[in-house]
Coordinates of C-alpha atoms and ligand atoms in Angstrom, one line a residue:
M200 CA 86.7 200.3 103.4
T201 CA 86.2 197.8 106.1
M202 CA 82.8 196.2 106.6
L203 CA 80.7 196.8 109.6
L204 CA 80.2 193.5 111.6
T205 CA 77.5 192.6 114.0
D206 CA 78.2 191.1 117.4
D207 CA 77.6 187.6 116.2
E208 CA 79.8 188.1 113.2
R209 CA 82.6 189.4 115.4
R210 CA 82.2 186.4 117.7
M211 CA 82.5 184.1 114.7
R212 CA 85.5 186.0 113.4
D213 CA 87.2 185.7 116.8
G214 CA 86.9 182.0 117.0
E215 CA 84.0 181.5 119.5
E216 CA 82.4 178.9 117.1
G217 CA 85.7 177.2 116.3
A218 CA 88.6 177.7 113.9
A219 CA 86.8 176.6 110.7
V220 CA 84.0 179.1 111.3
A221 CA 86.6 181.8 112.1
A222 CA 88.4 181.0 108.8
A223 CA 85.1 181.2 107.0
M224 CA 84.3 184.6 108.5
D225 CA 87.8 185.8 107.7
L226 CA 87.3 184.8 104.1
L227 CA 83.9 186.6 103.9
I228 CA 85.4 189.7 105.4
R229 CA 88.2 189.8 102.9
Y230 CA 85.8 189.0 100.0
G231 CA 83.3 191.7 101.1
D232 CA 86.1 194.3 101.6
A233 CA 87.4 193.6 98.1
L234 CA 83.9 194.1 96.7
G235 CA 83.3 197.3 98.6
A236 CA 80.4 195.7 100.5
E237 CA 79.4 197.6 103.7
R238 CA 78.1 194.6 105.5
L239 CA 77.1 191.0 105.4
V240 CA 73.6 189.7 105.2
D241 CA 72.0 186.6 106.8
T242 CA 71.3 183.7 104.5
R243 CA 69.6 180.4 105.2
N244 CA 70.1 178.9 101.7
V245 CA 73.5 178.1 100.3
A246 CA 74.0 176.1 97.0
G247 CA 77.7 175.4 96.4
T248 CA 80.1 172.7 95.5
M249 CA 82.3 170.6 97.8
T250 CA 82.2 167.1 96.3
Q251 CA 83.2 167.7 92.7
P252 CA 86.4 165.6 92.1
S253 CA 89.5 167.0 90.5
P254 CA 93.2 166.0 90.5
A255 CA 94.0 168.9 92.8
K256 CA 91.3 167.9 95.2
A257 CA 92.4 164.3 95.1
Q258 CA 95.9 165.4 96.1
L259 CA 94.7 167.4 99.0
V260 CA 92.5 164.5 100.2
R261 CA 95.7 162.3 100.2
E262 CA 97.5 164.9 102.2
G263 CA 94.9 165.6 104.9
G264 CA 91.5 164.1 104.1
W265 CA 88.4 166.1 103.1
A266 CA 88.9 168.6 105.9
K267 CA 92.1 169.6 104.2
A268 CA 90.4 169.9 100.8
Y269 CA 87.6 172.0 102.2
A270 CA 90.0 174.3 104.1
V271 CA 92.1 175.0 101.1
I272 CA 89.5 175.1 98.3
N273 CA 86.4 176.3 100.1
L274 CA 87.9 178.4 102.9
D275 CA 91.2 179.6 101.4
S276 CA 93.0 178.4 104.5
D277 CA 96.2 176.4 105.1
E278 CA 95.3 175.6 108.6
D279 CA 94.3 172.1 109.9
L280 CA 90.7 172.6 110.5
D281 CA 88.0 170.4 112.0
I282 CA 85.0 171.0 109.7
P283 CA 81.7 171.2 111.7
R284 CA 78.2 170.7 110.5
M285 CA 76.9 173.4 108.2
K286 CA 75.3 176.2 110.1
V287 CA 72.5 176.8 107.6
P288 CA 70.8 174.6 104.9
T289 CA 73.4 174.0 102.3
C290 CA 73.2 171.9 99.1
Q291 CA 75.7 170.4 96.7
L292 CA 75.0 171.5 93.1
Q293 CA 75.9 169.3 90.1
H294 CA 79.2 167.5 90.4
G295 CA 81.0 164.7 88.5
F296 CA 79.4 161.6 87.0
S297 CA 78.3 158.9 89.5
D298 CA 78.0 155.2 89.4
D299 CA 75.1 155.3 86.9
A300 CA 77.5 156.5 84.3
D301 CA 80.3 154.0 85.1
G302 CA 81.4 152.3 82.0
L303 CA 79.5 154.5 79.6
T304 CA 82.3 157.1 79.3
G305 CA 86.0 157.4 79.7
Y306 CA 85.3 159.2 83.0
S307 CA 87.4 157.5 85.6
T308 CA 86.1 155.0 88.2
Q309 CA 88.6 156.6 90.7
S310 CA 86.8 160.0 90.3
I311 CA 83.4 158.3 90.9
E312 CA 84.8 156.6 94.0
L313 CA 86.4 159.9 95.3
Q314 CA 83.1 161.7 94.8
G315 CA 81.2 158.9 96.7
D316 CA 83.7 159.3 99.5
A317 CA 83.1 163.1 99.5
E318 CA 79.3 162.6 99.6
S319 CA 79.6 160.6 102.8
Y320 CA 81.9 163.2 104.4
F321 CA 79.9 166.2 103.5
S322 CA 76.4 164.7 104.1
D323 CA 77.6 163.9 107.6
R324 CA 78.2 167.7 107.9
G325 CA 74.8 168.6 106.8
V326 CA 75.3 169.1 103.1
N327 CA 72.2 168.1 101.1
I328 CA 73.5 166.2 98.1
L329 CA 71.0 167.4 95.6
A330 CA 73.7 167.0 92.9
T331 CA 72.0 169.1 90.2
C332 CA 72.2 172.5 88.5
T333 CA 68.5 172.8 89.1
P334 CA 68.0 172.7 92.8
Y335 CA 64.7 174.6 92.3
Q336 CA 63.3 171.5 90.6
V337 CA 63.9 169.3 93.6
G338 CA 62.6 171.2 96.6
N339 CA 65.1 174.1 97.0
L340 CA 62.7 177.0 96.3
P341 CA 63.7 180.2 98.0
V342 CA 60.9 182.7 98.4
R343 CA 60.7 186.2 96.9
G344 CA 63.1 188.6 98.5
E345 CA 65.1 185.9 100.3
H346 CA 68.8 186.4 100.4
V347 CA 70.6 183.2 99.2
A348 CA 74.1 182.3 98.3
W349 CA 74.1 180.3 95.1
M350 CA 76.6 179.2 92.5
E351 CA 75.9 177.9 88.9
S352 CA 74.9 180.5 86.4
S353 CA 71.7 178.8 85.2
A354 CA 70.5 178.4 88.8
V355 CA 71.4 181.9 89.8
V356 CA 69.5 183.5 86.9
Y357 CA 66.5 181.3 87.7
A358 CA 66.6 182.2 91.4
N359 CA 66.8 185.9 90.8
S360 CA 64.4 186.2 87.9
V361 CA 61.8 183.6 88.3
L362 CA 61.7 183.1 92.0
G363 CA 62.6 186.7 93.0
A364 CA 65.2 185.5 95.5
R365 CA 68.4 187.6 95.8
T366 CA 71.8 186.2 95.0
N367 CA 75.0 187.1 93.1
C368 CA 76.8 184.4 91.2
E369 CA 78.9 183.1 94.0
G370 CA 81.9 180.8 93.9
G371 CA 83.2 177.7 95.7
A372 CA 84.9 179.7 98.4
S373 CA 82.2 182.2 99.2
T374 CA 79.5 179.4 99.4
G375 CA 81.8 177.2 101.4
A376 CA 82.2 180.1 104.0
A377 CA 78.5 180.9 103.8
G378 CA 77.5 177.4 104.7
L379 CA 79.5 177.5 107.9
T380 CA 78.4 181.1 108.9
G381 CA 75.0 181.8 107.4
K382 CA 76.4 185.1 106.0
I383 CA 77.3 186.5 102.6
P384 CA 78.4 190.0 101.5
Y385 CA 75.5 192.4 100.9
W386 CA 76.2 193.9 97.5
G387 CA 75.1 193.6 93.8
L388 CA 71.8 191.8 93.4
H389 CA 71.2 191.6 97.2
D390 CA 70.4 195.4 97.0
P391 CA 67.0 196.1 95.6
A392 CA 68.3 199.2 94.0
N393 CA 70.5 197.0 91.7
R394 CA 67.7 194.8 90.5
F395 CA 65.9 197.1 88.1
A396 CA 66.2 196.6 84.3
T397 CA 68.8 198.3 82.3
H398 CA 67.8 197.2 78.7
V399 CA 64.7 196.3 76.8
V400 CA 64.8 193.5 74.2
R401 CA 61.7 193.1 72.1
A402 CA 60.8 190.0 70.2
D403 CA 59.2 190.8 66.8
V404 CA 59.1 187.1 66.0
R405 CA 57.0 184.6 68.0
V406 CA 58.8 183.1 71.0
D407 CA 56.6 180.2 72.1
S408 CA 58.5 176.9 72.4
F409 CA 61.4 175.4 74.3
Q410 CA 63.6 176.0 71.3
D411 CA 62.3 179.6 70.8
W412 CA 63.0 180.5 74.4
G413 CA 66.5 179.1 74.3
M414 CA 67.3 181.0 71.0
F415 CA 65.8 184.2 72.3
G416 CA 67.8 183.9 75.5
Y417 CA 71.0 183.3 73.6
F418 CA 70.3 186.5 71.6
V419 CA 69.5 188.5 74.8
G420 CA 72.7 187.4 76.6
E421 CA 74.8 188.2 73.6
Q422 CA 73.3 191.7 73.4
V423 CA 73.2 192.8 77.1
L424 CA 76.2 190.7 78.4
E425 CA 76.0 191.1 82.2
A426 CA 73.3 193.7 82.3
R427 CA 69.6 193.2 83.3
P428 CA 67.2 192.9 80.4
A429 CA 63.4 193.3 80.4
V430 CA 62.0 191.2 77.5
I431 CA 58.8 192.1 75.8
G432 CA 57.1 191.5 72.4
D433 CA 55.5 188.5 70.8
L434 CA 56.0 186.1 73.7
G435 CA 53.9 183.0 74.5
L436 CA 53.4 182.0 78.1
P437 CA 56.6 180.2 79.1
D438 CA 56.6 177.3 81.6
L439 CA 59.4 176.2 84.0
T440 CA 61.3 174.4 81.3
D441 CA 61.1 177.4 78.9
L442 CA 62.4 179.8 81.5
K443 CA 65.1 177.4 82.6
H444 CA 66.3 177.2 79.0
F445 CA 65.9 181.0 78.4
G446 CA 67.9 181.9 81.6
A447 CA 70.6 179.3 81.0
A448 CA 71.1 180.7 77.4
T449 CA 71.3 184.3 78.6
A450 CA 74.0 183.3 81.1
T451 CA 75.9 181.3 78.3
S452 CA 76.2 183.9 75.5
G453 CA 76.4 186.7 78.1
G454 CA 76.5 186.8 81.9
V455 CA 72.9 187.6 82.7
E456 CA 72.0 187.0 86.4
L457 CA 68.6 188.7 86.5
Y458 CA 66.0 189.3 83.8
H459 CA 62.4 190.6 83.9
V460 CA 59.4 189.5 81.8
P461 CA 56.9 192.2 82.5
G462 CA 53.6 190.8 83.7
L463 CA 55.2 187.4 84.5
T464 CA 58.3 187.6 86.7
P465 CA 57.7 188.7 90.3
E466 CA 59.6 192.0 90.3
A467 CA 58.2 193.3 87.1
P468 CA 54.4 193.6 87.1
T469 CA 54.8 196.1 84.3
L470 CA 57.6 197.3 82.0
E471 CA 57.5 200.6 83.9
A472 CA 57.9 198.8 87.2
A473 CA 60.9 196.9 85.8
F474 CA 62.6 200.3 85.3
D475 CA 61.4 201.7 88.7
G476 CA 59.3 204.3 86.9
G477 CA 62.4 205.8 85.3
P478 CA 63.2 206.2 81.6
I479 CA 62.8 203.2 79.4
P480 CA 65.6 202.8 76.8
E481 CA 64.9 202.1 73.1
A482 CA 64.3 198.4 72.5
I483 CA 66.9 196.1 71.0
V484 CA 64.9 194.1 68.3
Y485 CA 64.9 190.4 67.9
G486 CA 63.5 189.8 64.5
E487 CA 63.7 187.1 61.8
A488 CA 67.3 188.0 60.9
E489 CA 68.4 187.9 64.5
R490 CA 66.7 184.5 65.1
R491 CA 68.4 183.1 62.0
W492 CA 71.8 184.4 63.3
V493 CA 71.3 182.6 66.6
Y494 CA 70.3 179.4 64.9
E495 CA 73.3 179.5 62.6
T496 CA 75.6 180.4 65.4
L497 CA 74.5 177.4 67.5
N498 CA 74.8 175.2 64.5
A499 CA 78.2 176.6 63.3
Q500 CA 80.0 173.6 64.7
G501 CA 77.9 171.0 62.8
E502 CA 79.3 169.6 59.5
S503 CA 78.7 165.9 59.3
T504 CA 75.0 164.8 59.4
D505 CA 76.1 161.4 60.8
V506 CA 75.3 161.8 64.5
D507 CA 76.6 159.5 67.2
F508 CA 75.4 161.1 70.4
I509 CA 72.3 162.9 71.5
L510 CA 72.3 164.9 74.8
L511 CA 69.1 166.1 76.4
G512 CA 68.6 167.6 79.9
C513 CA 70.7 170.8 80.0
P514 CA 69.8 172.3 82.4
H515 CA 68.8 169.0 84.1
A516 CA 65.5 167.7 82.7
S517 CA 62.2 168.2 84.6
L518 CA 59.9 165.2 85.2
D519 CA 57.7 166.6 82.4
Q520 CA 60.6 166.7 80.0
L521 CA 61.4 163.0 80.9
A522 CA 57.8 162.1 80.2
Q523 CA 57.9 163.9 76.8
I524 CA 61.1 162.0 75.8
A525 CA 59.6 158.7 76.9
Y526 CA 56.3 159.2 75.1
R527 CA 58.2 160.1 71.9
L528 CA 60.4 157.0 72.2
E529 CA 57.6 154.5 72.8
G530 CA 58.0 151.6 70.4
R531 CA 61.1 153.1 68.8
R532 CA 64.7 151.9 68.9
L533 CA 67.9 154.0 68.8
H534 CA 70.2 153.6 65.8
D535 CA 73.0 151.1 66.6
S536 CA 75.7 153.8 66.3
V537 CA 73.9 156.4 68.5
Q538 CA 73.9 156.9 72.2
L539 CA 71.2 159.0 74.0
W540 CA 71.8 160.5 77.4
V541 CA 69.1 162.3 79.4
M542 CA 70.5 164.3 82.3
T543 CA 68.2 164.9 85.3
P544 CA 68.4 165.4 89.1
R545 CA 68.7 162.1 91.0
A546 CA 65.4 162.8 92.9
L547 CA 63.6 163.1 89.6
A548 CA 65.3 160.0 88.2
T549 CA 63.6 158.2 91.1
M550 CA 60.2 159.5 90.0
A551 CA 61.0 158.8 86.3
A552 CA 61.7 155.2 87.2
R553 CA 58.6 154.9 89.3
N554 CA 56.5 156.3 86.4
G555 CA 58.0 154.0 83.8
Y556 CA 59.7 156.8 81.8
T557 CA 63.2 155.3 82.5
R558 CA 62.0 151.9 81.3
T559 CA 60.7 153.3 78.0
I560 CA 63.9 155.3 77.4
M561 CA 66.1 152.4 78.2
R562 CA 64.1 150.0 76.2
A563 CA 64.7 152.3 73.2
G564 CA 68.4 152.1 74.0
G565 CA 68.9 155.4 75.9
H566 CA 70.2 156.2 79.3
V567 CA 68.9 158.4 82.1
L568 CA 71.9 159.8 84.0
T569 CA 72.2 162.0 87.1
D570 CA 74.5 164.3 89.0
S571 CA 76.4 165.8 86.2
C572 CA 76.6 166.3 82.4
P573 CA 79.2 166.0 79.6
A574 CA 80.2 169.7 80.0
M575 CA 80.8 169.4 83.8
S576 CA 82.5 166.0 83.7
R577 CA 84.2 166.7 80.3
A578 CA 83.1 163.3 79.1
A579 CA 80.9 161.9 76.4
P580 CA 80.5 158.4 75.0
P581 CA 83.9 157.2 73.7
D582 CA 84.7 158.1 70.1
T583 CA 81.9 160.7 69.8
K584 CA 82.4 162.9 66.8
V585 CA 79.1 164.6 66.3
F586 CA 76.4 165.3 68.9
A587 CA 73.0 166.9 68.8
T588 CA 71.1 168.6 71.5
D589 CA 68.1 170.8 72.2
S590 CA 70.1 172.9 74.7
A591 CA 71.6 176.2 73.6
K592 CA 74.1 176.0 76.5
Q593 CA 75.5 172.5 75.6
A594 CA 75.6 173.4 71.9
H595 CA 77.7 176.5 72.8
Y596 CA 80.1 174.8 75.2
L597 CA 80.5 171.1 74.3
P598 CA 82.3 171.5 70.9
A599 CA 85.1 173.6 72.6
I600 CA 85.3 171.3 75.7
L601 CA 85.4 168.0 73.9
G602 CA 86.4 169.0 70.3
I603 CA 83.3 167.5 68.8
E604 CA 80.7 168.7 66.2
A605 CA 77.3 170.0 67.4
W606 CA 73.8 170.3 66.1
F607 CA 71.1 172.3 67.9
G608 CA 67.5 171.7 67.3
T609 CA 64.1 170.7 68.7
L610 CA 63.4 167.7 70.9
D611 CA 61.7 165.9 67.9
E612 CA 64.7 166.6 65.7
C613 CA 67.1 165.2 68.3
L614 CA 65.1 162.1 68.9
D615 CA 64.7 161.5 65.1
A616 CA 68.5 161.7 64.9
A617 CA 68.8 159.3 67.7
V618 CA 66.6 156.7 65.8
T619 CA 68.0 157.3 62.3
G620 CA 71.6 158.3 63.1
R621 CA 71.2 161.3 60.8
W622 CA 70.7 165.0 61.5
T623 CA 67.9 166.5 59.4
G624 CA 67.0 169.5 61.5
G625 CA 66.4 173.0 60.1
L626 CA 64.9 176.3 61.2
A627 CA 61.1 176.2 60.8
Ligands
F3S876 FE1 73.5 171.7 84.1 FE2 75.6 170.8 82.8 FE3 73.8 172.3 81.5 S1 75.6 171.5 84.9 S2 73.1 173.7 83.1 S3 73.4 170.2 82.5 S4 76.0 172.5 81.3

């Protein structure tokens, strides 16, 4: 099937806005045809990745500059293209570590410099260098029903579920083409008919803390995989950080891109509405045994209780999380053999510095870092053997990525380990 194109889409395809836009439209048409999409849809909000350094990208930059790298990686084109300014608001998601991490890891200075070069090139072309997996924490807040083109699983599930925006989990090429055209294939979660719930998961144990929401999300994702759960039961009222953790966890153990919390999330005023008034399936139960299974799974890579690295801020920490960390570290000092990193968007790091949180965290011996995380940059403090985190996503991924042991627990357990060098966490 070939997609129907509007007049402006045909004009872009035929080169009236230049060769790069034509290449972008050609990519979107091929992509949409492969998906079986009938048409494209307008978007004015793209979140993708252009600046993340890699050996392949470095080679392309040597051959033909950033225009070459963008053409090959983001537009799937071998042509020599002149890359114009983005047609619609486009932001850079998380990328590699920046200069604030220089010297703290084995991450190369060349990669940091290459990324700085990319930031100059792409910001000149209208890319907003938000450099975070949580663009919604730093001003990129699409409205309900808005069609957006976002990458990054934890951001996609937040945009769809909490904000009620509409996006599939896009890639570097489709977002690269969307930024230059303001178009994305209309399929999947852009279509309201595909946004109703498919499963019910009921919590029979209380879910009422950051750790609880992460563990519940990990269970939900493991159960429903890429489907659309509605979650009910003994749920406290989650805040932004709880929902951020919950969604990231559902997208880690499964591939959830949209969930509903009846009475809370915008497209599910009731459980019945989440199912469009149709039949409601029998609930999958999250009870004490399931909760313990999640906890043990996330701690399965922990053996030694001698901890040398604490990682907080996955997904990137909110200002409130930074405040909580600072308050808990007031007057305390990290153990000599432990490093503490808190990941946050650069815009919030500015606020954390202004509010004194960074000073308190650094006085205790920790670091507030931006732009990336150990999983994205595949880097931790040198010689790390055992790390601890309050993030289900990092506990899941980092042992496999870096070959290190992992402990998963509460913020207090993580900070106690940072101060004592020993893991003493356990399921309450
Ligand atoms: Fe963000 Fe890295 Fe976690 S990109 S969601 S902090 S794995």
